[in-house]
Amino acid sequence: MAARIILITSLLALASPRALAFDPSPLQDFCVADYDSKVSVNGFACMNAKDVTVDDFYFTGLDKAASTSNELGANITLVNVERLPGLNTLGVAMSRIDYAPFGLNPPHSHPRSSEILHVAEGMLYAGFVTSNTAQGNLLFAKKLNKGDAFVFPKGLIHFQFNIGDTPAVAFATFGSQSPGLVTTANALFGSKPPIPEYILAQAVQLSKTTVGWLQQQPWLDIAQEYGQPLVQAN
């Protein structure tokens, strides 16, 4: 009888929405990412605890503005598990976003995480678009001032635009150690290999000539998830 109760309880726990975690759940105090491990797991294998140091939990540089000298007028300093090994299995990440006057963090989505944005300096126009509904794809957008916060639900396309004539700064927090990034225009027109022109032309109702031109553009990624952050301003 006791065994049946344990089995039923376990099945109910697995069926509960609260049991559905998208990041690996920690089974110990920490699991510092071992970037050199050849073991394939969901996330990163754990470094030997004897080799862990305080610097595995430390990141510096979020006080410095990143260069916004690019076509979008924005830049992102991302702090995820690929850059801070101590985040492994903890289910969090963050970033600093710098915007030049009228700079844009273009429409994009995070397939593995929701996001909360806090405006530290300046004014932003930020919003997200819902998935398909009977009323269409609904836009929820608002002007944000210094001290404001705004939530972007997981997986939905969202953006931020600096509507001021001075630089702006925001900090974003994610509910995943590796939230993922799909920049809408880059994915459509900059995929490798490219999506066939005739498919995109029909999908976006543009000529194949226009689609071909769009596919030739150097689509910029200002939030590279891997490697070192982009060059910072002095």
Coordinates of C-alpha atoms in Angstrom, one line a residue:
M1 CA 0.0 0.0 0.0
A2 CA 2.8 2.4 0.9
A3 CA 4.5 1.6 -2.4
R4 CA 1.3 2.5 -4.3
I5 CA 1.0 5.8 -2.4
I6 CA 4.6 6.7 -3.3
L7 CA 4.1 5.8 -6.9
I8 CA 0.9 7.8 -7.2
T9 CA 2.5 10.8 -5.4
S10 CA 5.4 10.7 -7.8
L11 CA 3.2 10.5 -10.9
L12 CA 1.1 13.5 -9.7
A13 CA 4.3 15.5 -9.0
L14 CA 5.6 14.8 -12.5
A15 CA 2.2 15.8 -13.9
S16 CA 2.1 19.1 -12.0
P17 CA 3.0 22.2 -14.0
R18 CA 5.3 23.2 -11.1
A19 CA 7.5 20.2 -12.0
L20 CA 8.1 21.3 -15.6
A21 CA 11.4 23.1 -15.4
F22 CA 13.2 24.3 -18.5
D23 CA 16.7 24.6 -17.0
P24 CA 18.4 21.8 -15.2
S25 CA 17.5 21.9 -11.5
P26 CA 20.5 21.9 -9.1
L27 CA 21.0 18.8 -7.0
Q28 CA 23.8 20.4 -5.0
D29 CA 24.9 23.8 -3.9
F30 CA 26.4 24.6 -7.3
C31 CA 27.4 23.0 -10.5
V32 CA 30.0 25.3 -12.1
A33 CA 30.1 24.7 -15.9
D34 CA 33.1 22.7 -17.1
Y35 CA 33.6 24.1 -20.6
D36 CA 36.2 21.5 -21.4
S37 CA 34.1 18.5 -20.6
K38 CA 33.2 16.1 -23.5
V39 CA 30.1 14.9 -21.7
S40 CA 26.9 15.9 -23.5
V41 CA 24.2 17.0 -21.1
N42 CA 21.3 19.5 -21.0
G43 CA 23.5 22.5 -20.1
F44 CA 27.1 21.9 -19.0
A45 CA 28.7 19.2 -17.0
C46 CA 29.9 20.1 -13.5
M47 CA 33.4 21.1 -12.8
N48 CA 35.1 19.2 -10.0
A49 CA 34.2 21.0 -6.9
K50 CA 37.8 21.0 -5.8
D51 CA 38.7 23.1 -8.8
V52 CA 36.1 25.8 -8.3
T53 CA 37.2 29.3 -7.3
V54 CA 35.4 32.4 -6.4
D55 CA 36.0 33.9 -9.8
D56 CA 33.7 31.2 -11.3
F57 CA 30.8 33.2 -9.7
Y58 CA 32.1 36.7 -10.7
F59 CA 31.7 38.9 -13.7
T60 CA 32.9 42.5 -14.1
G61 CA 32.2 45.2 -16.6
L62 CA 28.4 45.9 -16.3
D63 CA 29.3 49.5 -15.2
K64 CA 30.9 50.2 -18.6
A65 CA 28.9 51.3 -21.6
A66 CA 29.4 49.1 -24.7
S67 CA 30.0 50.8 -28.0
T68 CA 26.8 51.7 -29.9
S69 CA 28.7 52.7 -33.1
N70 CA 26.8 50.3 -35.4
E71 CA 23.8 50.4 -37.7
L72 CA 21.3 49.7 -34.9
G73 CA 22.7 52.2 -32.4
A74 CA 22.6 49.6 -29.6
N75 CA 24.8 47.0 -27.9
I76 CA 24.3 44.3 -25.4
T77 CA 26.6 42.9 -22.7
L78 CA 25.2 39.5 -22.0
V79 CA 25.9 37.6 -18.7
N80 CA 24.8 34.0 -19.3
V81 CA 26.3 30.6 -18.5
E82 CA 28.6 30.8 -21.5
R83 CA 30.3 33.8 -19.9
L84 CA 29.8 33.1 -16.2
P85 CA 30.3 29.4 -15.4
G86 CA 28.8 29.7 -11.9
L87 CA 25.3 30.2 -13.5
N88 CA 25.1 26.6 -14.6
T89 CA 21.9 25.0 -13.3
L90 CA 20.8 28.1 -11.5
G91 CA 18.2 29.2 -14.1
V92 CA 19.1 32.9 -14.3
A93 CA 21.0 35.3 -16.6
M94 CA 21.1 39.1 -17.2
S95 CA 22.3 41.7 -19.6
R96 CA 23.1 45.4 -19.9
I97 CA 21.7 47.1 -23.0
D98 CA 23.2 50.4 -24.2
Y99 CA 21.3 52.6 -26.7
A100 CA 22.5 55.5 -28.6
P101 CA 20.0 58.3 -29.2
F102 CA 17.2 56.6 -31.3
G103 CA 19.0 53.3 -31.0
L104 CA 17.1 50.1 -31.4
N105 CA 17.2 46.6 -29.9
P106 CA 15.4 45.0 -32.8
P107 CA 12.4 42.7 -32.7
H108 CA 13.6 39.3 -31.3
S109 CA 12.5 36.5 -29.0
H110 CA 14.0 34.3 -26.3
P111 CA 12.7 30.7 -26.8
R112 CA 13.7 29.6 -23.3
S113 CA 12.9 32.5 -21.0
S114 CA 10.7 35.4 -20.0
E115 CA 12.5 38.7 -19.4
I116 CA 12.0 41.7 -17.1
L117 CA 13.6 45.0 -18.3
H118 CA 14.6 47.8 -15.9
V119 CA 15.4 51.3 -17.4
A120 CA 18.4 52.8 -15.6
E121 CA 18.8 55.9 -17.8
G122 CA 16.8 57.6 -20.5
M123 CA 13.5 56.9 -22.2
L124 CA 12.5 53.8 -24.1
Y125 CA 9.5 52.7 -26.2
A126 CA 9.3 48.9 -25.5
G127 CA 6.7 46.3 -26.3
F128 CA 5.9 42.7 -27.4
V129 CA 3.6 41.1 -29.9
T130 CA 1.3 38.2 -28.9
S131 CA 1.0 34.9 -30.7
N132 CA -1.8 34.5 -33.3
T133 CA -5.2 35.2 -31.9
A134 CA -8.7 35.7 -33.3
Q135 CA -8.0 39.5 -33.1
G136 CA -4.6 39.1 -34.8
N137 CA -1.2 39.6 -33.3
L138 CA -1.7 42.2 -30.6
L139 CA 1.0 44.7 -29.7
F140 CA 1.5 45.6 -26.0
A141 CA 3.9 48.6 -26.0
K142 CA 4.5 51.6 -23.7
K143 CA 6.9 54.5 -23.1
L144 CA 9.3 53.7 -20.3
N145 CA 11.1 56.2 -18.1
K146 CA 14.1 55.9 -15.8
G147 CA 13.1 53.5 -12.9
D148 CA 10.4 51.7 -14.9
A149 CA 10.2 48.0 -15.5
F150 CA 8.5 46.0 -18.2
V151 CA 8.0 42.2 -18.7
F152 CA 8.3 40.3 -21.9
P153 CA 6.6 36.9 -21.8
K154 CA 8.7 33.9 -22.9
G155 CA 9.0 33.2 -26.6
L156 CA 7.2 36.4 -27.7
I157 CA 8.7 38.9 -30.2
H158 CA 9.7 42.1 -28.4
F159 CA 11.8 45.2 -28.9
Q160 CA 13.1 48.4 -27.3
F161 CA 13.7 51.8 -29.0
N162 CA 15.4 54.8 -27.5
I163 CA 12.9 57.6 -28.1
G164 CA 15.2 60.2 -26.5
D165 CA 18.0 62.3 -27.9
T166 CA 20.4 61.2 -25.2
P167 CA 21.9 57.7 -24.5
A168 CA 19.8 55.2 -22.6
V169 CA 20.7 52.2 -20.4
A170 CA 18.6 49.2 -19.4
F171 CA 19.3 46.0 -17.5
A172 CA 17.4 42.8 -18.3
T173 CA 17.0 39.7 -16.1
F174 CA 16.1 36.3 -17.6
G175 CA 14.6 33.1 -16.0
S176 CA 17.2 30.8 -17.7
Q177 CA 20.9 30.4 -17.6
S178 CA 20.8 30.5 -21.5
P179 CA 17.6 32.2 -22.7
G180 CA 18.4 31.8 -26.4
L181 CA 18.0 34.5 -29.0
V182 CA 16.1 34.7 -32.3
T183 CA 16.4 38.0 -34.0
T184 CA 13.4 38.2 -36.3
A185 CA 15.0 39.8 -39.4
N186 CA 18.2 37.9 -39.0
A187 CA 16.4 34.5 -38.8
L188 CA 14.2 35.2 -41.8
F189 CA 16.7 36.8 -44.1
G190 CA 20.1 35.8 -42.8
S191 CA 19.8 32.1 -42.1
K192 CA 22.6 29.8 -43.3
P193 CA 21.9 28.3 -45.7
P194 CA 19.2 30.8 -46.8
I195 CA 15.5 30.1 -46.9
P196 CA 14.6 29.7 -50.6
E197 CA 13.6 33.1 -52.1
Y198 CA 10.3 31.8 -53.4
I199 CA 9.2 30.7 -49.9
L200 CA 10.0 34.0 -48.3
A201 CA 8.5 36.0 -51.2
Q202 CA 5.2 34.2 -50.8
A203 CA 5.3 34.4 -47.0
V204 CA 6.1 38.1 -46.6
Q205 CA 4.3 39.2 -49.9
L206 CA 7.4 40.7 -51.4
S207 CA 9.0 40.1 -54.8
K208 CA 11.8 37.6 -55.1
T209 CA 14.1 40.4 -56.1
T210 CA 13.4 42.3 -52.9
V211 CA 13.8 39.1 -50.8
G212 CA 17.1 38.4 -52.6
W213 CA 18.3 41.9 -51.8
L214 CA 17.4 41.5 -48.1
Q215 CA 19.2 38.2 -48.0
Q216 CA 22.4 39.9 -49.2
Q217 CA 22.4 42.4 -46.3
P218 CA 24.9 42.0 -43.4
W219 CA 22.4 41.4 -40.6
L220 CA 23.9 42.6 -37.3
D221 CA 23.8 40.5 -34.1
I222 CA 24.3 42.8 -31.1
A223 CA 23.6 40.1 -28.5
Q224 CA 26.0 37.3 -29.4
E225 CA 25.5 34.6 -26.9
Y226 CA 28.9 33.0 -27.2
G227 CA 32.4 34.2 -26.9
Q228 CA 33.6 37.6 -25.5
P229 CA 31.3 40.7 -25.4
L230 CA 31.6 43.2 -28.2
V231 CA 34.3 45.9 -27.9
Q232 CA 33.4 48.3 -25.1
A233 CA 33.6 52.1 -25.3
N234 CA 36.4 53.9 -23.5

